[in-house]
Each structure stands twice: as C-alpha cells, then as structure tokens.
mmCIF file with all atom_site columns, C-alpha atoms in Angstrom:
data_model
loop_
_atom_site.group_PDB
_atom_site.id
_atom_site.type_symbol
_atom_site.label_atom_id
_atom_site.label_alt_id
_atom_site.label_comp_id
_atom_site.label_asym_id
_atom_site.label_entity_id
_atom_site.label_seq_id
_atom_site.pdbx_PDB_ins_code
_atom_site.Cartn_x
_atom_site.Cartn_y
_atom_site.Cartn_z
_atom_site.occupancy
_atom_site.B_iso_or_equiv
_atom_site.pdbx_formal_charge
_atom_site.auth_seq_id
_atom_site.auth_comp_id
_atom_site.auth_asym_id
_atom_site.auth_atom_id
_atom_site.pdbx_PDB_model_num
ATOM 1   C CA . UNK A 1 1   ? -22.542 6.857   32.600  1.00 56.00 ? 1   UNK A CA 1
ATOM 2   C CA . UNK A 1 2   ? -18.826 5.187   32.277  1.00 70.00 ? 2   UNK A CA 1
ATOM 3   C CA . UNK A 1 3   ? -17.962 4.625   28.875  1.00 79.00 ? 3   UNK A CA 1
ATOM 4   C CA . UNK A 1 4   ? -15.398 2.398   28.026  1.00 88.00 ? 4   UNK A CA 1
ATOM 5   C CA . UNK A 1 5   ? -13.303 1.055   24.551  1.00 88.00 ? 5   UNK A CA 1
ATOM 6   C CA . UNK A 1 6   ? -14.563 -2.391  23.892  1.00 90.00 ? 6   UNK A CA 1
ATOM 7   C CA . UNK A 1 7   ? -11.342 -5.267  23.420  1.00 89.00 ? 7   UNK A CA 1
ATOM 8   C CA . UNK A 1 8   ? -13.163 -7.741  21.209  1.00 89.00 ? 8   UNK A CA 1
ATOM 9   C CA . UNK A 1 9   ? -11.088 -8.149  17.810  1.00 88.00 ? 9   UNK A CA 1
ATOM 10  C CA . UNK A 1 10  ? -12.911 -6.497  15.254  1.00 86.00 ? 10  UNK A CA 1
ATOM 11  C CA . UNK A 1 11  ? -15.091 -4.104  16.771  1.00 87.00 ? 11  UNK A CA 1
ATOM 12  C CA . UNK A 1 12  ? -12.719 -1.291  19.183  1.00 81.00 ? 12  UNK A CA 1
ATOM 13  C CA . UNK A 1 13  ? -16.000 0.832   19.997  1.00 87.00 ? 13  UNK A CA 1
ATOM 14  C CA . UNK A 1 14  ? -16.393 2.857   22.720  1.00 88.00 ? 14  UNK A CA 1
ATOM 15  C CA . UNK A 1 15  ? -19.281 1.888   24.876  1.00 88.00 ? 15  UNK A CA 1
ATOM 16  C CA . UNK A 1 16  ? -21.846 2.044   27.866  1.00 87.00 ? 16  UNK A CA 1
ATOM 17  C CA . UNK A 1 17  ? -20.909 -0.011  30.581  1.00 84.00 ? 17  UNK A CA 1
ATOM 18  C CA . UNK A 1 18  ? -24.169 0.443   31.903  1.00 86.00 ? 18  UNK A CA 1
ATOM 19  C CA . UNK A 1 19  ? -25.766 -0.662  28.392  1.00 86.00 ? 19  UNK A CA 1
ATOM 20  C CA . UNK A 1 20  ? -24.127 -3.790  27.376  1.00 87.00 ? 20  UNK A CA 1
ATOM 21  C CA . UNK A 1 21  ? -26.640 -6.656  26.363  1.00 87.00 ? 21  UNK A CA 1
ATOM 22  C CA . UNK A 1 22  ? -25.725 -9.617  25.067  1.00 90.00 ? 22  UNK A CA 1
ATOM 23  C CA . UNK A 1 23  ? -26.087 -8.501  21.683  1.00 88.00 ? 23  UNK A CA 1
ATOM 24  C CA . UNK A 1 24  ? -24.589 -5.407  21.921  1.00 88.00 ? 24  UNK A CA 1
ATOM 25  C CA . UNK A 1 25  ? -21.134 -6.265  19.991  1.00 92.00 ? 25  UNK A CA 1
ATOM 26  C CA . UNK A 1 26  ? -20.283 -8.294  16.881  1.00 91.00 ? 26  UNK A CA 1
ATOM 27  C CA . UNK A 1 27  ? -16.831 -9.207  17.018  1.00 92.00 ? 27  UNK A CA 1
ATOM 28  C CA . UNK A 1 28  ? -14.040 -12.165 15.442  1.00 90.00 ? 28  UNK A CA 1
ATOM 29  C CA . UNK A 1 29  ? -13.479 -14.542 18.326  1.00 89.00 ? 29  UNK A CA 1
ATOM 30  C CA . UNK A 1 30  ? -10.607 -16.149 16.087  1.00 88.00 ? 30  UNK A CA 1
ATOM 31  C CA . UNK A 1 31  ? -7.066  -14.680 15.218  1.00 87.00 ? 31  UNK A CA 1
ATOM 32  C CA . UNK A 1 32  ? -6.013  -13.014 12.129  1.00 88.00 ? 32  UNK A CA 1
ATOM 33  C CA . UNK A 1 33  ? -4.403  -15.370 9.584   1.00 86.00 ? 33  UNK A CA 1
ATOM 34  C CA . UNK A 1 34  ? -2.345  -13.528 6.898   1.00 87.00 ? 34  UNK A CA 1
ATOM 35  C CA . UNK A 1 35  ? -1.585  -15.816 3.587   1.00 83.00 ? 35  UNK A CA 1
ATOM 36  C CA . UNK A 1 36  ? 0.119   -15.052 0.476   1.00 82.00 ? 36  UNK A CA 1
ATOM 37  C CA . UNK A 1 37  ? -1.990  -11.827 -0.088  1.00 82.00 ? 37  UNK A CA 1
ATOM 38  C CA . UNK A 1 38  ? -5.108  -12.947 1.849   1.00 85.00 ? 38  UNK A CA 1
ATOM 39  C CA . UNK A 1 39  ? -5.556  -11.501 4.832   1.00 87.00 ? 39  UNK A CA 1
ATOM 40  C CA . UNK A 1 40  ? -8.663  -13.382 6.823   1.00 88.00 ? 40  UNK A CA 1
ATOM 41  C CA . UNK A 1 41  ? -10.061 -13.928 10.751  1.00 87.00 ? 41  UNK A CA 1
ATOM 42  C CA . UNK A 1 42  ? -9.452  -17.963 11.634  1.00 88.00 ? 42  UNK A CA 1
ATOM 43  C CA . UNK A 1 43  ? -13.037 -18.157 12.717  1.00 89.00 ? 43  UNK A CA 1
ATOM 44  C CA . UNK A 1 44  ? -14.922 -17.251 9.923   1.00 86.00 ? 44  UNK A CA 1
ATOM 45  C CA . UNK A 1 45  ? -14.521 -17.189 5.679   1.00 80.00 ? 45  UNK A CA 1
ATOM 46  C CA . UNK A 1 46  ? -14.251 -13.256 5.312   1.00 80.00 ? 46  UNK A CA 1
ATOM 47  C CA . UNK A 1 47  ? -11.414 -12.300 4.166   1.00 82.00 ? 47  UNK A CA 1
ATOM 48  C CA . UNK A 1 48  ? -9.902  -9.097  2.205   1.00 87.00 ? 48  UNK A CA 1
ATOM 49  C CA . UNK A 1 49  ? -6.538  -8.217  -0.077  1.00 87.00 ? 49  UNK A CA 1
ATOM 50  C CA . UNK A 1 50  ? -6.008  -4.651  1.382   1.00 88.00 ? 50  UNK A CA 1
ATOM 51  C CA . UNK A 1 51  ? -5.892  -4.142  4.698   1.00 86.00 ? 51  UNK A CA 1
ATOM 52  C CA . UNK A 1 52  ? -7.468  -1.383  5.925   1.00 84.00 ? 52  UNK A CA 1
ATOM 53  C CA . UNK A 1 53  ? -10.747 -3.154  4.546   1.00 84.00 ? 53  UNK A CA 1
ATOM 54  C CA . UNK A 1 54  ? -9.418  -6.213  6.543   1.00 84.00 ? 54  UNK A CA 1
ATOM 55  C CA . UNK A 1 55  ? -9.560  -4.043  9.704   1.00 84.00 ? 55  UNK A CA 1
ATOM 56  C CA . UNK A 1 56  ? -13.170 -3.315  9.013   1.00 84.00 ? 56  UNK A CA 1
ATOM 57  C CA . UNK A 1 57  ? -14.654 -6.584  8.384   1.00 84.00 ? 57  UNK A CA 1
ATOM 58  C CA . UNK A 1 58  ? -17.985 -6.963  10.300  1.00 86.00 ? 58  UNK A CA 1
ATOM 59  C CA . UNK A 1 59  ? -17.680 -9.755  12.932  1.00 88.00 ? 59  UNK A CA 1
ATOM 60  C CA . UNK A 1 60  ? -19.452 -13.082 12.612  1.00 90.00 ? 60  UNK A CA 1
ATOM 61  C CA . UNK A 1 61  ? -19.999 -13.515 16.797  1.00 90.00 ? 61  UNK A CA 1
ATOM 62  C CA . UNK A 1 62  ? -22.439 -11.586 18.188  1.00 92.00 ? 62  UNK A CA 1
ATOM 63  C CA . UNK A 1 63  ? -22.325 -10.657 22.595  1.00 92.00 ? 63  UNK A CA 1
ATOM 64  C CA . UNK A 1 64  ? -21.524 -8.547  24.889  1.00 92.00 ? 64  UNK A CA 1
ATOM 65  C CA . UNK A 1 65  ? -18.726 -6.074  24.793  1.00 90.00 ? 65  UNK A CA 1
ATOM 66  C CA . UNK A 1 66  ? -15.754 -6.741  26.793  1.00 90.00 ? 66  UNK A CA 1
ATOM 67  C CA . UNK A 1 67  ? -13.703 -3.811  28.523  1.00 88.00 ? 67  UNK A CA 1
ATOM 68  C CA . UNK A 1 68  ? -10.817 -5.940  29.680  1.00 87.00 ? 68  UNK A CA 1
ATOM 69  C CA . UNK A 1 69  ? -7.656  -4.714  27.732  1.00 84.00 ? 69  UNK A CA 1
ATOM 70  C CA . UNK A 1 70  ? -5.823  -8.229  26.942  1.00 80.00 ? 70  UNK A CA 1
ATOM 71  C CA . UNK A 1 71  ? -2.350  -8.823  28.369  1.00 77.00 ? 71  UNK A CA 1
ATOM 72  C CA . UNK A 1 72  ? 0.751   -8.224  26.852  1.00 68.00 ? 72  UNK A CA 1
ATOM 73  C CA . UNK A 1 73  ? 2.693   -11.873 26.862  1.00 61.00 ? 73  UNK A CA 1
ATOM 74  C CA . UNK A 1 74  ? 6.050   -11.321 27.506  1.00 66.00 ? 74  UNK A CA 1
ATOM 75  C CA . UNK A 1 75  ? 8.174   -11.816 24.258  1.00 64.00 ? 75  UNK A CA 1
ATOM 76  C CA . UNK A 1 76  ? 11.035  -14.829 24.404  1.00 69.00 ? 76  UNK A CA 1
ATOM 77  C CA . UNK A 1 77  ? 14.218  -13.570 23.884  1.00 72.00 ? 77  UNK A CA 1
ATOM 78  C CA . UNK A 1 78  ? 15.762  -14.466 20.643  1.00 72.00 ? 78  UNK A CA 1
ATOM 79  C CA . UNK A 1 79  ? 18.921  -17.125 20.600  1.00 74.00 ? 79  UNK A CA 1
ATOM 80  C CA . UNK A 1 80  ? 21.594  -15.859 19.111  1.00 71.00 ? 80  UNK A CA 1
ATOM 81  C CA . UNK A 1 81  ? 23.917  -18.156 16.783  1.00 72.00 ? 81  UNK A CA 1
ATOM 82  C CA . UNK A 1 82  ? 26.728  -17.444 15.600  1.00 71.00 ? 82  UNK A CA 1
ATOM 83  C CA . UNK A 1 83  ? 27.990  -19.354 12.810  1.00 69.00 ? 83  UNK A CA 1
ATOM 84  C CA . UNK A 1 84  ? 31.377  -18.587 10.908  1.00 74.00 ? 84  UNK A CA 1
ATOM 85  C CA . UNK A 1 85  ? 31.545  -16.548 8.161   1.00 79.00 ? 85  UNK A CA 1
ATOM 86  C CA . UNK A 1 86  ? 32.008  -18.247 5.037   1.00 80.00 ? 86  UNK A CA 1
ATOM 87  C CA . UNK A 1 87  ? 34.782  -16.794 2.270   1.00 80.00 ? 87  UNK A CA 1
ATOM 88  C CA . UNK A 1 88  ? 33.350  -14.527 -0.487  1.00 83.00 ? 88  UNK A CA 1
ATOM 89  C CA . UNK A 1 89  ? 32.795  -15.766 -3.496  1.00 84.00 ? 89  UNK A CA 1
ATOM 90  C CA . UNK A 1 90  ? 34.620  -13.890 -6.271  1.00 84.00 ? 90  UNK A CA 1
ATOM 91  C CA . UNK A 1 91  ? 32.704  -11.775 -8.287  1.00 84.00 ? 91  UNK A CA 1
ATOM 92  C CA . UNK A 1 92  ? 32.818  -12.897 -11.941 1.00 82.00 ? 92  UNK A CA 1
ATOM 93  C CA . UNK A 1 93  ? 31.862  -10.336 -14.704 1.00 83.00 ? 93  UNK A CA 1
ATOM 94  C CA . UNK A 1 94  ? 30.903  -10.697 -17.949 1.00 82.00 ? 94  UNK A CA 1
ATOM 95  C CA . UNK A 1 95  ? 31.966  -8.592  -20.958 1.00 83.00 ? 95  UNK A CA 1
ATOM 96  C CA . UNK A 1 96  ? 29.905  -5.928  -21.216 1.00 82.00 ? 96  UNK A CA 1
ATOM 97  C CA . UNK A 1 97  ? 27.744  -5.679  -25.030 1.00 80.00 ? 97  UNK A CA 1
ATOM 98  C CA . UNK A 1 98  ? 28.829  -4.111  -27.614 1.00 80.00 ? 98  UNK A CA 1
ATOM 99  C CA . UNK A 1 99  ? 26.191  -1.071  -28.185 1.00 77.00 ? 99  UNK A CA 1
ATOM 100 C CA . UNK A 1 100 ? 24.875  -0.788  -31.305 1.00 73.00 ? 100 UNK A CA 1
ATOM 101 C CA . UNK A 1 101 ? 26.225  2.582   -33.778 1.00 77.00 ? 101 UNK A CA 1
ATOM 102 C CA . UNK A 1 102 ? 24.312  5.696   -33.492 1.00 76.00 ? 102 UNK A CA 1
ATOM 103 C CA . UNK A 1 103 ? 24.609  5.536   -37.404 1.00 80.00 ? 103 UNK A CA 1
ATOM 104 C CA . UNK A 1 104 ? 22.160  2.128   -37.623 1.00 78.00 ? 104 UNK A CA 1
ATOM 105 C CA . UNK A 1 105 ? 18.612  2.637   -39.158 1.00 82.00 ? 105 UNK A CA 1
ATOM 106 C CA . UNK A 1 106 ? 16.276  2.318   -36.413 1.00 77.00 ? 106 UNK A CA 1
ATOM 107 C CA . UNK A 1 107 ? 13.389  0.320   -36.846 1.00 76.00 ? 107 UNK A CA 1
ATOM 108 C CA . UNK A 1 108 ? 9.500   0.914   -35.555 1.00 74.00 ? 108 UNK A CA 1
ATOM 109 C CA . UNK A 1 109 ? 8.206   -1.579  -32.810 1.00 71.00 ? 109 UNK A CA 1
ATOM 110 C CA . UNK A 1 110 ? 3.948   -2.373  -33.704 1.00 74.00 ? 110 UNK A CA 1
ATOM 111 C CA . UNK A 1 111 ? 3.077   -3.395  -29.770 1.00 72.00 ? 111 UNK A CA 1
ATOM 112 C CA . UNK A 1 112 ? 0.006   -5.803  -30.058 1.00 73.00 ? 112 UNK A CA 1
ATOM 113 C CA . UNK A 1 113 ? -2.184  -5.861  -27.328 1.00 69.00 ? 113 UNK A CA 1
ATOM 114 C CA . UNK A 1 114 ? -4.466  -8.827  -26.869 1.00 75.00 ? 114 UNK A CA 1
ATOM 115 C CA . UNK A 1 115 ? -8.209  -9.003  -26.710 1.00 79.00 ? 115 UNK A CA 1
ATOM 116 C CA . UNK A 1 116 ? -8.448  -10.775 -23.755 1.00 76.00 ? 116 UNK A CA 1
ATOM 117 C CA . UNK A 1 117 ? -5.736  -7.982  -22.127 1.00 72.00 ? 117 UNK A CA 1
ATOM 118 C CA . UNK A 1 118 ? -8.134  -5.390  -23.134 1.00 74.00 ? 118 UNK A CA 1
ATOM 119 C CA . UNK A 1 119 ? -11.589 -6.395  -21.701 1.00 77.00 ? 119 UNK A CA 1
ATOM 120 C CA . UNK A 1 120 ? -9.204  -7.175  -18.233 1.00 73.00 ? 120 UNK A CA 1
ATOM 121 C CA . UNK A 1 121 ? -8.293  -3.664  -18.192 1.00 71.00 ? 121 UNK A CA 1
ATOM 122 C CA . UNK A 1 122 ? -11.660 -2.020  -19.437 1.00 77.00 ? 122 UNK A CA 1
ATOM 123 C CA . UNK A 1 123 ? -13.214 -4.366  -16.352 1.00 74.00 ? 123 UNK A CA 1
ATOM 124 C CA . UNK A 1 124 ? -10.151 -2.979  -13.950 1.00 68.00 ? 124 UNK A CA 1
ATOM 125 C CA . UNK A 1 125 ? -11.277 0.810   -15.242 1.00 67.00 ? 125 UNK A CA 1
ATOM 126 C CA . UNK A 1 126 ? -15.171 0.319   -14.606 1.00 64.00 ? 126 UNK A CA 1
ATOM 127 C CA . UNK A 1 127 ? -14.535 -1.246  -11.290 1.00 58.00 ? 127 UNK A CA 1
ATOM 128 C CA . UNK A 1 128 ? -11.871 1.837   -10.111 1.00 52.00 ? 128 UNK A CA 1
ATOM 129 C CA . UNK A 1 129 ? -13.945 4.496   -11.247 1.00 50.00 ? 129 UNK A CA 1
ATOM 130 C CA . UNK A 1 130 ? -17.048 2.804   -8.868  1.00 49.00 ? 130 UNK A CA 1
ATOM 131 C CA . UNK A 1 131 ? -13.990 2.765   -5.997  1.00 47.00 ? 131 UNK A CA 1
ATOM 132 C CA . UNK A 1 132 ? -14.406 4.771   -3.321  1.00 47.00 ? 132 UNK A CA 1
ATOM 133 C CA . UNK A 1 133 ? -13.192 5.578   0.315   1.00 48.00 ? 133 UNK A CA 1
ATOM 134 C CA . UNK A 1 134 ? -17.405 5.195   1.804   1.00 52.00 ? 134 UNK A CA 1
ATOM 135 C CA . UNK A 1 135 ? -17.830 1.601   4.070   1.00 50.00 ? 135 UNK A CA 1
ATOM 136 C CA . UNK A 1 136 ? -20.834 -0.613  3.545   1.00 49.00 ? 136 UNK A CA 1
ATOM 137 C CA . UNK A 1 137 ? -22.240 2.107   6.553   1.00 53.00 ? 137 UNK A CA 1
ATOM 138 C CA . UNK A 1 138 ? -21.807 5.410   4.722   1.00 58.00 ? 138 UNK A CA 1
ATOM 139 C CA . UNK A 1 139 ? -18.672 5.691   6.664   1.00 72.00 ? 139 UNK A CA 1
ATOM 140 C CA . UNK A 1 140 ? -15.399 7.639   4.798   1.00 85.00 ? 140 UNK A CA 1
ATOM 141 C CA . UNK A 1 141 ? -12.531 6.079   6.889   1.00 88.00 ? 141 UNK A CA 1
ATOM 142 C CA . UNK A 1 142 ? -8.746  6.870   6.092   1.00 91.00 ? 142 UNK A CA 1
ATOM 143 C CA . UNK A 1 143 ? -7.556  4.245   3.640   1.00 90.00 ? 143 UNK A CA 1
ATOM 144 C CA . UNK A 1 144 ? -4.005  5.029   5.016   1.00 89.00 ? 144 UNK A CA 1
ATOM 145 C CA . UNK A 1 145 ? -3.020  1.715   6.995   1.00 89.00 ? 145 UNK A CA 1
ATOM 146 C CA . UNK A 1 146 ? -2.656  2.430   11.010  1.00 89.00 ? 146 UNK A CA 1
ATOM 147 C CA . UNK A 1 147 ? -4.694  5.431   10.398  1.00 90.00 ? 147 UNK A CA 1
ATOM 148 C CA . UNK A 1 148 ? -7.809  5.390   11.957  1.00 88.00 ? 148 UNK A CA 1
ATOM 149 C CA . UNK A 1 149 ? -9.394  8.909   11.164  1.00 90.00 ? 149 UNK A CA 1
ATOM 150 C CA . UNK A 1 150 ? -12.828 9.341   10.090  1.00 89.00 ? 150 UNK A CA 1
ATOM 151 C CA . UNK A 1 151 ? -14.013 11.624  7.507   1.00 88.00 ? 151 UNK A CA 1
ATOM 152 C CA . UNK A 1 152 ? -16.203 14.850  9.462   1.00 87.00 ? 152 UNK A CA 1
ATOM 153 C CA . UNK A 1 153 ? -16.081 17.631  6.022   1.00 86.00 ? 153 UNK A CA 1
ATOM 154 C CA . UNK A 1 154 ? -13.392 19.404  4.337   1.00 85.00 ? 154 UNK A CA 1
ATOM 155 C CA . UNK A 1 155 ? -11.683 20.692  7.633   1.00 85.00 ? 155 UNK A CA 1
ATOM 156 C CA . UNK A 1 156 ? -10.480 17.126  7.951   1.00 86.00 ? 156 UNK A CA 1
ATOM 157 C CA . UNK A 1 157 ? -8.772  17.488  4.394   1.00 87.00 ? 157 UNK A CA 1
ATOM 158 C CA . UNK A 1 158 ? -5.990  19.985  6.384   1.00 88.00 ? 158 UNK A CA 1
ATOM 159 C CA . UNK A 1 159 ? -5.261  17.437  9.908   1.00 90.00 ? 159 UNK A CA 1
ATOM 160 C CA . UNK A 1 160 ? -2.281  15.613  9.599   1.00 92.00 ? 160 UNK A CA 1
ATOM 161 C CA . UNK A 1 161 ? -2.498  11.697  9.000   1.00 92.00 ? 161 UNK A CA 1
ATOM 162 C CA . UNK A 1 162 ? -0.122  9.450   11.019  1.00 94.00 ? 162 UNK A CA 1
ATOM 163 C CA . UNK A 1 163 ? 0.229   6.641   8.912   1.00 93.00 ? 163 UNK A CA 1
ATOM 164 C CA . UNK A 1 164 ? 2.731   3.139   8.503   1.00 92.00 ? 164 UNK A CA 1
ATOM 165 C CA . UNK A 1 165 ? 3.744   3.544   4.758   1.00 90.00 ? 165 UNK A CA 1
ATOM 166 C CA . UNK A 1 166 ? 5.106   0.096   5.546   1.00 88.00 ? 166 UNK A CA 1
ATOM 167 C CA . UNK A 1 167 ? 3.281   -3.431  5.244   1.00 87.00 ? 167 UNK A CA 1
ATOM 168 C CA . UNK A 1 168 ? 2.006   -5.841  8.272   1.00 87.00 ? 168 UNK A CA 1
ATOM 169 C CA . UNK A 1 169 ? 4.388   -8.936  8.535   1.00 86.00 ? 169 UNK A CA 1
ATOM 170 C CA . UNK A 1 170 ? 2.997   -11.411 10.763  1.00 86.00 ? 170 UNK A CA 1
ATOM 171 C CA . UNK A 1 171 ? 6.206   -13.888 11.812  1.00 83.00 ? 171 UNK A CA 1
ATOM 172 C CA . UNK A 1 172 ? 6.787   -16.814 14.619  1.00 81.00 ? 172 UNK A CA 1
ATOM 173 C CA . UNK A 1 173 ? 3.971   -15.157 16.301  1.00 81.00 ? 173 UNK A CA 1
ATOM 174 C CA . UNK A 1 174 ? 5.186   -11.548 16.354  1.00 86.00 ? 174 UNK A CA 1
ATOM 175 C CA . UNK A 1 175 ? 3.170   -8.941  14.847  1.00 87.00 ? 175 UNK A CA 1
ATOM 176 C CA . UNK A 1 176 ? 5.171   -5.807  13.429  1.00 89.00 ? 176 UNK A CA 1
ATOM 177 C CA . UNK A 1 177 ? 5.233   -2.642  10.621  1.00 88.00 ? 177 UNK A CA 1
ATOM 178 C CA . UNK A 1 178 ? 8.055   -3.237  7.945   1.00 90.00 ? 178 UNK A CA 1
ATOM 179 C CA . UNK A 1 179 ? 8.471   0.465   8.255   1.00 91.00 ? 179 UNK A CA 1
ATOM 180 C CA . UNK A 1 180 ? 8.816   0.670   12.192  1.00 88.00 ? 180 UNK A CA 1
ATOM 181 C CA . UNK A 1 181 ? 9.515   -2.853  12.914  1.00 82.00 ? 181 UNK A CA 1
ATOM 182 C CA . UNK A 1 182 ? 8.353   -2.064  16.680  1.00 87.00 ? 182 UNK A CA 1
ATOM 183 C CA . UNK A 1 183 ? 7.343   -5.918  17.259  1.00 88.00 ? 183 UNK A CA 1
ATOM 184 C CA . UNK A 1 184 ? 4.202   -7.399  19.788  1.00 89.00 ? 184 UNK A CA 1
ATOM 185 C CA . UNK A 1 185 ? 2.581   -10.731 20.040  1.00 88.00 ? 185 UNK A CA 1
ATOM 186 C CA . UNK A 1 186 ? -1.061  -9.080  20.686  1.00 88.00 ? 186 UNK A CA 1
ATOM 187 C CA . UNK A 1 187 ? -2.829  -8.216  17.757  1.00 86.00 ? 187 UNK A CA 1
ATOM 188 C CA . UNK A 1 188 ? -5.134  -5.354  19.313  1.00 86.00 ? 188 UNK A CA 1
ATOM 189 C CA . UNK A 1 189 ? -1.382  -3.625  20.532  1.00 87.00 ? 189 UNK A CA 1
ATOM 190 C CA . UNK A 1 190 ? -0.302  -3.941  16.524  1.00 86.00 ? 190 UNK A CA 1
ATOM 191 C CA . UNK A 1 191 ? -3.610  -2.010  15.786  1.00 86.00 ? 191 UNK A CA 1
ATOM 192 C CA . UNK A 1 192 ? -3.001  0.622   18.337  1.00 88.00 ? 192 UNK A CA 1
ATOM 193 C CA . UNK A 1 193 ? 1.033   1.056   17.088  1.00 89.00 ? 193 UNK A CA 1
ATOM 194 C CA . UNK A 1 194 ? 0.389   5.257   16.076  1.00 90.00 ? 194 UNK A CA 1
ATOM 195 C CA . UNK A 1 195 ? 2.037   5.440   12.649  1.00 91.00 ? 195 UNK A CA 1
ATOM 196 C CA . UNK A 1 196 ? 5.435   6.482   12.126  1.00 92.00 ? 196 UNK A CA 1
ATOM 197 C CA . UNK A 1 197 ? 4.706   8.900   9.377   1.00 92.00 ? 197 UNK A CA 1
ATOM 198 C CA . UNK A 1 198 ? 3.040   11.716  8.738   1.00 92.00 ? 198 UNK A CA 1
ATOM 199 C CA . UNK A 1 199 ? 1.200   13.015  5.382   1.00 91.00 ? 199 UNK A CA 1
ATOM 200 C CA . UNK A 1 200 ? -2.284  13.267  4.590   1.00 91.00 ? 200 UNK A CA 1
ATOM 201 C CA . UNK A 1 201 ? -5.556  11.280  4.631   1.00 90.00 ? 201 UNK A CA 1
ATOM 202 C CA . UNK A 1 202 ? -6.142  8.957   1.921   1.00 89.00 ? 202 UNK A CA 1
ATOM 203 C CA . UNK A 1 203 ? -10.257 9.233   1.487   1.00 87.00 ? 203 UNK A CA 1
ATOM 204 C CA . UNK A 1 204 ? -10.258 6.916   -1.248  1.00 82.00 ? 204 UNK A CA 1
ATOM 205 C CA . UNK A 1 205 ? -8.723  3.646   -2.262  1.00 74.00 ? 205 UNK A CA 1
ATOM 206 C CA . UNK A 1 206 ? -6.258  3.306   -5.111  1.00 65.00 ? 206 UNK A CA 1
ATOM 207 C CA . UNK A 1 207 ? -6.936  1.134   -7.494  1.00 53.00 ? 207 UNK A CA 1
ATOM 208 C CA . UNK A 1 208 ? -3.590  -0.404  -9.188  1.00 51.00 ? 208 UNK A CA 1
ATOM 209 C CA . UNK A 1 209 ? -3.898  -1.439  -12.742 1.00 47.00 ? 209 UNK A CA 1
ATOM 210 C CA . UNK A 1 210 ? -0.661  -3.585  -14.122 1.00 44.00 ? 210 UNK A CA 1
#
C-alpha cells in the first residue's frame, strides 16, 4: 500500500493512497496571515501568539488528502537602486554627568508594587505552572520552532534538535528565518527549511513573565 505525505496546509500527514475518503483530512484552505504578534490562517478565526502552536492548529476544511507537492514560483529578482550617499551628520556629545562622591549618604529605595500588578502575576504563575509541552491529542511535540520531533520516552531527551533560534518574518510575499534568512514564497517549503541550529528538544513551553 503506497503511502504518501499529504500537501494540504495544516495537516503534513503521511497517508494511504489507497484510503483517502473525502473526509480523511482536515486542513486550512487559506494562507497564513502574520499581524503584530498574531499569527492566524485567512480562512478561518484561529489564531495563536507562539508559533509552534500556530503550526498545530486543527484545520477548519474537512476532504480528501492531496499528495501533489505545490510548485515553487519562481522568485522576481530584486531592483537594485542606488541612490547617493548622503554626508554624515556630525556626532554631537553631551557632557558627560558629574557622578556623585563615594563619600554621600546613600539612601534606601521602598519599591511599591501595585495590587492590580500582583494578581497579574499570581494569574501569569497559576497559568505557567498548568503549561505544558502535551497537544489537545496527548501529543508532546518539540516546542523548538522548525523542529518537528515528537516525544517517544527518555531516549529522545539525548537526539539532537535542529532548530531556527530565529523568528518567521513574512515580507512582500517572501517567507524566511531571521536566523537563516534562506527566503521562499511557498509556505509548506518555509515549514520544511531543517533548522540551522542544533541543541536540544524543548518538551515544554516557556512561559515569560515581565
């Protein structure tokens, strides 16, 4: 029985050719949008801040799978301007302060922290310590972004995660890695760019508290 990856956005399984209803797939027939710090599929409301949960976002079509990989469109070469280069402008400095004598009396600082501060951070706490790396399926995936390892038992604690420690910027329709800046216009090519770095699996998600 052939099996082959499936090229709908959203899902990448591997599958049966021979077993492929019409129902067999749920997939995002739209494009990803990235906003601000929303990143979200044009065709439905789902949308996530991190992005490896982006990359798992169940898909709101359901049909067949489709085993044609999408072509790569040709990207248009750049123009290249060249405008003169204006004068620098001088640098102007200011006098640097005086610093104060090691002899002056020092003087205690109270920091006052505000209630409302304080039940935003206790929230922040209770929601971290309920963080962690499972999928709404009971699936552990790498939380490392362009990683896509799955969690199989401590052996996979010692293989070696190849990871982008970079950021996905999404510009004039090319789709690239800050860290790697290896550009394409195809979205399901950006997915399959192997990270540039290697370290270890991330099982959990970080939770930042400012």
């Amino acid at each position: 029985m052939p099996s082959v990856r499936c090229y709908n956005k959203g899902c990448g399984k591997v599958f049966d050719t021979e077993d492929n209803g019409d129902k067999s797939c749920r997939y995002h027939p739209g494009e990803p949008y990235f906003h601000d710090a929303k990143k979200q599929w044009t065709c439905c409301k789902k949308y996530s801040t991190d992005f490896s949960d982006f990359l798992i976002l169940e898909g709101c079509t359901v049909g067949p799978h489709n085993p044609d990989k999408p072509r790569a469109v040709e990207e248009p070469k750049p123009k290249v301007e060249i405008d003169p280069t204006p004068p620098p402008k001088p640098i102007v400095t200011k006098p640097p302060i005086e610093r104060p004598s090691s002899d002056a009396p020092l003087q205690k600082l109270s920091p006052q922290v505000l209630s409302s501060l304080k039940k935003s951070l206790e929230s922040l706490r209770k929601e971290g310590s309920s963080t962690s790396g499972d999928s709404e399926n009971g699936v552990k995936n790498c939380h490392n972004s362009g990683c896509k390892a799955v969690y199989h038992g401590i052996d996979s604690d010692t293989e070696t995660c190849f990871y982008h420690p970079g950021v996905p910027v999404f510009h004039e329709g090319c789709k690239y890695w800050s860290c790697c800046q290896r550009k394409t216009t195809e979205f399901e090519a950006f997915l399959d760019q192997p990270g540039c770095t290697s370290g270890r699996h991330s099982w959990t998600k970080e939770v930042v508290i400012f």
